[in-house]
Tab-separated table of C-alpha atoms and ligand atoms in Angstrom:
chain	number	residue	atom	x	y	z
V	1	MET	CA	120.655	153.186	108.645
V	2	LYS	CA	118.065	156.326	108.632
V	3	LYS	CA	114.156	156.564	108.259
V	4	ALA	CA	112.656	158.867	105.870
V	5	ILE	CA	109.392	159.727	104.971
V	6	PHE	CA	108.796	160.214	100.623
V	7	LEU	CA	106.707	163.199	100.173
V	8	ASP	CA	105.060	162.953	97.092
V	9	ARG	CA	105.001	167.187	96.462
V	10	ASP	CA	102.085	168.965	93.774
V	11	GLY	CA	98.798	167.534	95.477
V	12	THR	CA	100.544	166.391	98.497
V	13	VAL	CA	102.933	168.709	100.081
V	14	ASN	CA	101.559	171.819	97.658
V	15	VAL	CA	98.298	172.607	96.042
V	16	ASP	CA	98.279	170.618	92.703
V	17	VAL	CA	97.967	173.659	90.193
V	18	GLY	CA	99.259	171.013	86.640
V	19	TYR	CA	102.914	171.752	85.641
V	20	LEU	CA	103.389	174.184	88.417
V	21	HIS	CA	105.667	176.880	86.357
V	22	GLN	CA	105.229	179.933	88.656
V	23	LEU	CA	105.930	181.213	92.189
V	24	LYS	CA	102.563	182.418	92.396
V	25	ASP	CA	101.074	179.337	91.905
V	26	LEU	CA	103.019	177.445	95.234
V	27	GLU	CA	100.654	177.184	97.787
V	28	LEU	CA	101.608	175.244	100.722
V	29	PHE	CA	98.220	173.296	102.719
V	30	PRO	CA	97.733	175.173	105.929
V	31	TRP	CA	98.444	171.670	107.588
V	32	THR	CA	101.645	171.443	105.502
V	33	VAL	CA	104.670	173.033	107.904
V	34	ASP	CA	102.506	171.186	111.459
V	35	ALA	CA	102.961	168.338	109.427
V	36	LEU	CA	106.706	168.326	108.487
V	37	ARG	CA	107.769	169.421	111.963
V	38	LEU	CA	105.652	166.289	114.157
V	39	LEU	CA	107.684	164.141	111.400
V	40	LYS	CA	111.360	165.880	112.334
V	41	ARG	CA	110.324	165.187	115.960
V	42	ALA	CA	109.438	161.847	115.152
V	43	GLY	CA	113.103	161.061	113.869
V	44	TYR	CA	112.461	161.001	110.316
V	45	GLU	CA	114.637	162.390	107.165
V	46	LEU	CA	112.137	164.675	104.717
V	47	ILE	CA	112.842	164.380	101.181
V	48	ILE	CA	110.482	164.825	98.121
V	49	VAL	CA	110.156	163.056	95.678
V	50	THR	CA	108.395	164.067	92.738
V	51	ASN	CA	107.811	163.957	89.269
V	52	GLN	CA	108.627	167.433	87.255
V	53	SER	CA	107.867	166.180	83.386
V	54	GLY	CA	106.977	169.500	82.651
V	55	LEU	CA	110.470	170.437	82.185
V	56	ALA	CA	111.166	167.640	79.527
V	57	GLN	CA	107.898	169.431	77.752
V	58	GLY	CA	109.227	172.703	77.847
V	59	LEU	CA	106.440	173.970	80.538
V	60	ILE	CA	108.492	174.732	82.956
V	61	ALA	CA	111.715	176.412	82.665
V	62	PRO	CA	114.935	175.559	83.495
V	63	GLY	CA	115.833	176.245	86.659
V	64	PHE	CA	112.347	177.122	88.306
V	65	VAL	CA	112.439	173.920	90.080
V	66	GLU	CA	115.079	175.519	92.104
V	67	VAL	CA	113.812	178.595	92.392
V	68	CYS	CA	110.481	176.800	93.606
V	69	HIS	CA	112.351	174.338	96.183
V	70	ASP	CA	114.263	177.436	97.148
V	71	GLU	CA	111.288	179.381	98.016
V	72	MET	CA	108.998	176.117	99.774
V	73	ARG	CA	112.051	175.946	101.688
V	74	ARG	CA	111.690	179.114	102.945
V	75	ARG	CA	108.362	179.236	103.957
V	76	LEU	CA	108.918	175.731	105.895
V	77	GLN	CA	111.916	177.354	108.007
V	78	ALA	CA	109.580	180.056	108.762
V	79	GLY	CA	107.483	178.076	110.572
V	80	GLY	CA	110.393	176.289	112.235
V	81	ALA	CA	109.960	173.187	109.684
V	82	ASP	CA	112.605	171.841	106.512
V	83	LEU	CA	113.340	169.565	104.191
V	84	ASP	CA	116.193	167.412	104.149
V	85	ALA	CA	116.300	166.816	100.891
V	86	LEU	CA	114.011	167.445	97.123
V	87	TYR	CA	115.008	164.962	94.337
V	88	TYR	CA	112.835	165.440	91.311
V	89	CYS	CA	112.877	163.695	87.677
V	90	PRO	CA	113.140	165.973	84.571
V	91	HIS	CA	112.291	162.915	82.287
V	92	HIS	CA	109.549	162.265	80.017
V	93	PRO	CA	110.043	159.569	77.816
V	94	ARG	CA	108.138	161.246	75.030
V	95	GLY	CA	109.190	165.251	76.118
V	96	THR	CA	110.621	167.434	73.495
V	97	VAL	CA	113.556	169.100	75.098
V	98	GLU	CA	116.885	167.266	74.100
V	99	GLY	CA	118.407	165.406	76.567
V	100	LEU	CA	115.180	165.282	79.188
V	101	SER	CA	113.152	163.501	76.634
V	102	VAL	CA	114.911	159.553	77.518
V	103	ASP	CA	113.360	156.558	79.237
V	104	CYS	CA	115.027	157.176	82.548
V	105	ARG	CA	114.763	155.553	85.776
V	106	CYS	CA	114.067	157.638	88.164
V	107	ARG	CA	110.231	158.572	86.518
V	108	LYS	CA	107.980	157.635	89.835
V	109	PRO	CA	106.804	154.527	90.440
V	110	LEU	CA	110.327	153.628	88.627
V	111	PRO	CA	112.433	153.186	92.086
V	112	GLY	CA	115.840	155.691	90.959
V	113	MET	CA	115.005	158.621	93.735
V	114	ILE	CA	115.182	156.448	96.530
V	115	GLU	CA	118.110	154.765	95.780
V	116	ASP	CA	119.618	158.040	95.334
V	117	ALA	CA	118.420	158.789	98.260
V	118	VAL	CA	119.171	155.092	99.935
V	119	ARG	CA	122.650	155.923	98.459
V	120	ASP	CA	123.050	159.984	99.388
V	121	ARG	CA	122.201	159.711	102.845
V	122	GLY	CA	122.340	155.900	104.787
V	123	ILE	CA	118.392	155.283	104.848
V	124	ASP	CA	116.266	152.483	105.680
V	125	PRO	CA	113.788	151.588	103.170
V	126	THR	CA	111.886	149.449	104.920
V	127	ALA	CA	111.942	152.109	107.903
V	128	SER	CA	110.947	154.350	106.077
V	129	TRP	CA	107.004	155.091	104.587
V	130	VAL	CA	106.275	157.340	101.260
V	131	ILE	CA	102.474	159.776	101.229
V	132	GLY	CA	101.817	160.856	97.265
V	133	ASP	CA	98.027	161.549	96.208
V	134	LYS	CA	98.425	158.689	93.009
V	135	TRP	CA	98.625	155.220	93.115
V	136	LEU	CA	101.965	155.445	91.473
V	137	ASP	CA	103.343	157.381	94.909
V	138	VAL	CA	101.727	154.368	97.188
V	139	ASN	CA	103.658	151.964	94.617
V	140	LEU	CA	106.801	153.255	95.026
V	141	GLY	CA	106.931	152.572	98.719
V	142	ARG	CA	105.585	149.568	97.799
V	143	GLY	CA	108.152	148.550	95.197
V	144	VAL	CA	111.408	149.535	97.730
V	145	GLY	CA	109.677	147.452	100.281
V	146	ALA	CA	108.413	151.073	102.359
V	147	ARG	CA	104.540	151.659	103.651
V	148	SER	CA	102.709	153.521	101.892
V	149	ILE	CA	99.805	156.191	102.338
V	150	LEU	CA	97.830	157.434	100.059
V	151	VAL	CA	96.359	161.152	100.505
V	152	ARG	CA	92.876	162.385	99.005
V	153	THR	CA	94.553	166.008	99.112
V	154	GLY	CA	95.423	166.766	95.331
V	155	TRP	CA	94.679	163.647	93.202
V	156	GLY	CA	93.485	161.494	95.711
V	157	ALA	CA	89.722	161.244	96.539
V	158	GLU	CA	89.551	160.648	92.811
V	159	GLN	CA	92.673	158.403	92.615
V	160	GLU	CA	90.383	156.539	95.610
V	161	GLU	CA	87.664	155.876	93.572
V	162	LYS	CA	89.845	154.602	90.981
V	163	ARG	CA	91.544	151.385	93.247
V	164	PRO	CA	92.557	148.532	90.816
V	165	ALA	CA	91.586	146.179	92.386
V	166	SER	CA	94.898	144.645	93.652
V	167	GLN	CA	95.594	147.654	94.598
V	168	GLN	CA	97.043	147.760	98.633
V	169	VAL	CA	98.240	150.362	100.764
V	170	GLU	CA	98.981	150.681	104.441
V	171	ALA	CA	96.230	153.985	104.698
V	172	VAL	CA	94.007	156.157	103.041
V	173	CYS	CA	94.186	159.786	104.835
V	174	ASP	CA	92.409	162.667	104.263
V	175	ASN	CA	95.509	164.892	104.374
V	176	LEU	CA	99.031	164.855	105.176
V	177	MET	CA	98.187	165.291	108.231
V	178	HIS	CA	96.222	162.613	108.972
V	179	ALA	CA	98.978	160.619	106.905
V	180	VAL	CA	101.032	161.955	110.537
V	181	SER	CA	98.259	160.281	113.243
V	182	VAL	CA	98.989	157.361	111.055
V	183	ILE	CA	102.425	157.355	111.225
V	184	LEU	CA	102.870	158.135	114.771
V	185	ALA	CA	101.014	155.610	116.245
V	186	SER	CA	102.437	152.631	114.196
V	187	ARG	CA	105.383	153.109	116.212
D	201	LIG	MG1	101.147	165.060	93.372
D	202	LIG	ZN1	113.295	160.741	85.598
């Protein structure tokens, strides 16, 4: 069984511009390439899990997410990093695009994308981590038995201020690189 880092995309790996829908707005954080290289060297599969409900709302063109992910991987590869897989949820229960405006099993914090990755790639979720900038990312991880880290980039600082009293989390970190140091130190 393999172990993985499940990464939220917008606000965690790249700047969250809100419904990213054109390549010129794709901006990786300056530490993203190095952070992913360190995690890979530590033996983790690197898997993006991202809600892209802009597809269901007609705010993102069909096919753009694939174009965006190809470009993201190209930039990571240029720096000696890469991703093993990318999963996205195109749905929204109240969207406008037929076929995508549904109650699905994959919209975070529901675990569908992680369940798919566990099945597709033979991953042990209890040996894995989820990193994201929202409590829904943290709770996605907690729901599948993984450990979770909230990063303060993207929406994270605001989320930290609005932390529900019952919310649990392994760590709150300034950014993805800080999260990597927590993960590496935990072994
Ligand atoms: Mg995010
Ligand atoms: Zn979905």
